[in-house]
PDB file of C-alpha atoms in Angstrom:
ATOM      1  CA  MET D   8      32.957 -43.665 -56.678  1.00 52.00           C
ATOM      2  CA  ALA D   9      33.725 -41.413 -59.618  1.00 59.00           C
ATOM      3  CA  PRO D  10      32.293 -37.897 -59.652  1.00 80.00           C
ATOM      4  CA  VAL D  11      28.958 -37.443 -61.395  1.00 83.00           C
ATOM      5  CA  LYS D  12      28.876 -34.697 -64.004  1.00 85.00           C
ATOM      6  CA  ILE D  13      26.377 -31.890 -64.046  1.00 87.00           C
ATOM      7  CA  SER D  14      24.448 -32.200 -67.303  1.00 90.00           C
ATOM      8  CA  TYR D  15      22.978 -28.733 -67.515  1.00 90.00           C
ATOM      9  CA  VAL D  16      21.721 -25.662 -65.687  1.00 93.00           C
ATOM     10  CA  VAL D  17      17.952 -25.974 -65.222  1.00 93.00           C
ATOM     11  CA  SER D  18      17.412 -22.475 -63.818  1.00 92.00           C
ATOM     12  CA  PHE D  19      19.162 -19.639 -62.003  1.00 92.00           C
ATOM     13  CA  SER D  20      18.113 -16.487 -60.187  1.00 92.00           C
ATOM     14  CA  SER D  21      20.644 -14.083 -61.721  1.00 92.00           C
ATOM     15  CA  GLN D  22      23.872 -14.051 -63.703  1.00 92.00           C
ATOM     16  CA  ASP D  23      26.563 -11.689 -64.876  1.00 91.00           C
ATOM     17  CA  PRO D  24      26.826 -11.861 -68.688  1.00 92.00           C
ATOM     18  CA  LYS D  25      30.606 -12.279 -68.331  1.00 93.00           C
ATOM     19  CA  TYR D  26      30.240 -15.055 -65.718  1.00 92.00           C
ATOM     20  CA  PRO D  27      27.079 -17.044 -66.595  1.00 93.00           C
ATOM     21  CA  ALA D  28      25.655 -19.960 -64.625  1.00 92.00           C
ATOM     22  CA  GLU D  29      26.847 -22.316 -67.376  1.00 92.00           C
ATOM     23  CA  ASN D  30      30.369 -21.750 -66.024  1.00 90.00           C
ATOM     24  CA  LEU D  31      29.408 -24.253 -63.322  1.00 88.00           C
ATOM     25  CA  LEU D  32      29.574 -26.937 -66.022  1.00 87.00           C
ATOM     26  CA  SER D  33      33.182 -26.091 -66.883  1.00 83.00           C
ATOM     27  CA  GLU D  34      35.671 -28.921 -66.574  1.00 78.00           C
ATOM     28  CA  ASP D  35      38.667 -26.989 -67.912  1.00 78.00           C
ATOM     29  CA  GLY D  36      39.548 -24.749 -65.009  1.00 70.00           C
ATOM     30  CA  VAL D  37      38.015 -22.280 -62.626  1.00 72.00           C
ATOM     31  CA  ARG D  38      35.254 -20.173 -64.140  1.00 81.00           C
ATOM     32  CA  PRO D  39      32.936 -18.555 -61.614  1.00 87.00           C
ATOM     33  CA  TRP D  40      29.208 -17.947 -61.787  1.00 89.00           C
ATOM     34  CA  LEU D  41      28.401 -14.459 -60.520  1.00 88.00           C
ATOM     35  CA  GLY D  42      25.147 -12.609 -60.055  1.00 88.00           C
ATOM     36  CA  CYS D  43      24.222  -9.658 -62.229  1.00 89.00           C
ATOM     37  CA  PRO D  44      26.096  -6.623 -60.870  1.00 86.00           C
ATOM     38  CA  LYS D  45      23.141  -4.333 -61.647  1.00 86.00           C
ATOM     39  CA  LYS D  46      20.711  -6.308 -59.467  1.00 83.00           C
ATOM     40  CA  HIS D  47      22.714  -6.275 -56.202  1.00 78.00           C
ATOM     41  CA  SER D  48      20.944  -9.423 -55.078  1.00 75.00           C
ATOM     42  CA  ARG D  49      21.823 -10.703 -51.651  1.00 79.00           C
ATOM     43  CA  GLN D  50      20.837 -14.244 -52.542  1.00 86.00           C
ATOM     44  CA  LEU D  51      21.516 -16.331 -55.630  1.00 88.00           C
ATOM     45  CA  SER D  52      20.197 -19.753 -56.491  1.00 92.00           C
ATOM     46  CA  VAL D  53      20.857 -22.260 -59.218  1.00 93.00           C
ATOM     47  CA  GLU D  54      19.171 -25.554 -60.073  1.00 93.00           C
ATOM     48  CA  LEU D  55      21.436 -28.144 -61.688  1.00 92.00           C
ATOM     49  CA  GLN D  56      20.621 -31.477 -63.344  1.00 92.00           C
ATOM     50  CA  LEU D  57      23.050 -34.361 -62.779  1.00 91.00           C
ATOM     51  CA  GLU D  58      23.738 -36.783 -65.626  1.00 91.00           C
ATOM     52  CA  ARG D  59      22.055 -39.590 -63.685  1.00 90.00           C
ATOM     53  CA  ALA D  60      20.444 -40.303 -60.327  1.00 89.00           C
ATOM     54  CA  SER D  61      23.271 -41.055 -57.907  1.00 88.00           C
ATOM     55  CA  PRO D  62      23.905 -41.332 -54.191  1.00 88.00           C
ATOM     56  CA  ILE D  63      25.889 -38.301 -53.029  1.00 87.00           C
ATOM     57  CA  GLY D  64      28.725 -39.173 -50.645  1.00 87.00           C
ATOM     58  CA  TYR D  65      30.521 -35.839 -50.848  1.00 88.00           C
ATOM     59  CA  ILE D  66      30.426 -32.537 -52.677  1.00 89.00           C
ATOM     60  CA  ASP D  67      33.143 -29.945 -53.287  1.00 87.00           C
ATOM     61  CA  ILE D  68      32.112 -26.286 -53.453  1.00 86.00           C
ATOM     62  CA  GLY D  69      34.453 -23.678 -54.893  1.00 84.00           C
ATOM     63  CA  ASN D  70      33.969 -20.264 -53.354  1.00 84.00           C
ATOM     64  CA  TYR D  71      34.363 -17.032 -55.293  1.00 82.00           C
ATOM     65  CA  GLY D  72      33.264 -14.387 -52.808  1.00 82.00           C
ATOM     66  CA  CYS D  73      30.215 -16.179 -51.412  1.00 84.00           C
ATOM     67  CA  ALA D  74      29.500 -15.805 -47.698  1.00 84.00           C
ATOM     68  CA  PHE D  75      27.067 -18.695 -47.217  1.00 89.00           C
ATOM     69  CA  VAL D  76      25.939 -21.787 -49.099  1.00 91.00           C
ATOM     70  CA  GLN D  77      23.079 -24.224 -48.681  1.00 93.00           C
ATOM     71  CA  ILE D  78      22.596 -27.325 -50.828  1.00 92.00           C
ATOM     72  CA  GLU D  79      19.237 -28.956 -51.407  1.00 93.00           C
ATOM     73  CA  VAL D  80      18.533 -32.051 -53.496  1.00 93.00           C
ATOM     74  CA  GLY D  81      15.586 -33.668 -55.187  1.00 93.00           C
ATOM     75  CA  ARG D  82      14.604 -35.909 -58.050  1.00 91.00           C
ATOM     76  CA  SER D  83      13.170 -34.852 -61.369  1.00 87.00           C
ATOM     77  CA  SER D  84      10.536 -37.580 -60.938  1.00 90.00           C
ATOM     78  CA  TRP D  85       9.103 -35.902 -57.821  1.00 91.00           C
ATOM     79  CA  THR D  86       5.871 -33.954 -58.050  1.00 93.00           C
ATOM     80  CA  CYS D  87       6.177 -30.163 -58.212  1.00 89.00           C
ATOM     81  CA  ASP D  88       4.766 -29.748 -54.693  1.00 93.00           C
ATOM     82  CA  GLN D  89       7.361 -32.010 -53.052  1.00 94.00           C
ATOM     83  CA  PRO D  90      10.037 -29.842 -51.403  1.00 95.00           C
ATOM     84  CA  TYR D  91      13.745 -30.435 -51.849  1.00 94.00           C
ATOM     85  CA  LEU D  92      15.681 -32.129 -49.042  1.00 94.00           C
ATOM     86  CA  THR D  93      18.564 -30.304 -47.376  1.00 93.00           C
ATOM     87  CA  LEU D  94      21.857 -32.023 -48.126  1.00 92.00           C
ATOM     88  CA  VAL D  95      24.083 -29.317 -46.606  1.00 91.00           C
ATOM     89  CA  PRO D  96      22.438 -26.816 -44.249  1.00 92.00           C
ATOM     90  CA  THR D  97      23.492 -23.186 -44.501  1.00 92.00           C
ATOM     91  CA  VAL D  98      27.214 -22.964 -43.760  1.00 91.00           C
ATOM     92  CA  THR D  99      29.572 -19.993 -43.637  1.00 89.00           C
ATOM     93  CA  LEU D 100      32.230 -19.758 -46.338  1.00 88.00           C
ATOM     94  CA  MET D 101      33.403 -16.244 -45.406  1.00 88.00           C
ATOM     95  CA  THR D 102      33.228 -14.434 -42.088  1.00 86.00           C
ATOM     96  CA  PRO D 103      31.772 -10.910 -41.962  1.00 85.00           C
ATOM     97  CA  ALA D 104      35.295  -9.604 -41.293  1.00 90.00           C
ATOM     98  CA  ASP D 105      36.661 -11.439 -44.360  1.00 88.00           C
ATOM     99  CA  SER D 106      33.906  -9.935 -46.458  1.00 82.00           C
ATOM    100  CA  LYS D 107      34.522  -6.376 -45.229  1.00 85.00           C
ATOM    101  CA  LEU D 108      38.296  -6.692 -45.663  1.00 88.00           C
ATOM    102  CA  ASP D 109      37.949  -8.493 -49.016  1.00 85.00           C
ATOM    103  CA  GLN D 110      39.980 -11.454 -47.717  1.00 87.00           C
ATOM    104  CA  ASN D 111      39.634 -15.229 -48.150  1.00 85.00           C
ATOM    105  CA  ARG D 112      37.277 -14.769 -51.109  1.00 84.00           C
ATOM    106  CA  TYR D 113      38.491 -17.882 -52.906  1.00 85.00           C
ATOM    107  CA  GLY D 114      38.692 -21.461 -51.749  1.00 85.00           C
ATOM    108  CA  VAL D 115      37.167 -24.903 -51.863  1.00 87.00           C
ATOM    109  CA  ARG D 116      35.202 -26.669 -49.145  1.00 88.00           C
ATOM    110  CA  MET D 117      34.456 -30.361 -49.152  1.00 90.00           C
ATOM    111  CA  PHE D 118      31.298 -31.605 -47.527  1.00 89.00           C
ATOM    112  CA  LYS D 119      30.833 -35.280 -46.839  1.00 87.00           C
ATOM    113  CA  GLU D 120      28.363 -37.368 -44.947  1.00 78.00           C
ATOM    114  CA  GLY D 121      28.498 -36.652 -41.226  1.00 71.00           C
ATOM    115  CA  LYS D 122      30.995 -33.769 -41.577  1.00 60.00           C
ATOM    116  CA  ASP D 123      31.322 -30.322 -43.138  1.00 56.00           C
TER     117      ASP D 123
END
C-alpha cells in the first residue's frame, strides 16, 4: 500500500519559528519540527490530518533529538469527547546517556503492526 500523505497540521503545542510544525509536511528532504527554544517544554504534541481515512500498517518516525514518542489516532468524524486510540505506546528513541552525551540524536524508526 502506498504511503498516505499528511494534508495539514491541525494543531501543535509549540514550535521554533525556524523549524515550524509545517516542516512535517515536507516531501523534499529532512526538515525538522522543533519546539520553541524560549519555552523549554519537556513535551511537544502535534495533531496531523491525513489526506483520507486509511488503515495504518506501518509508520516511519524520523528522530531529531527526541527521547520518546507516542502515537495516537482518531477520526475527524468522532465526537470531541471520544479519546484517541494508542497506535504506538510510548517508546524510547534516545537513551538518557545518549541525551546527556548528545549522541544518536538523528535516526528513523519504523513501527509496524505487532512490532516496534
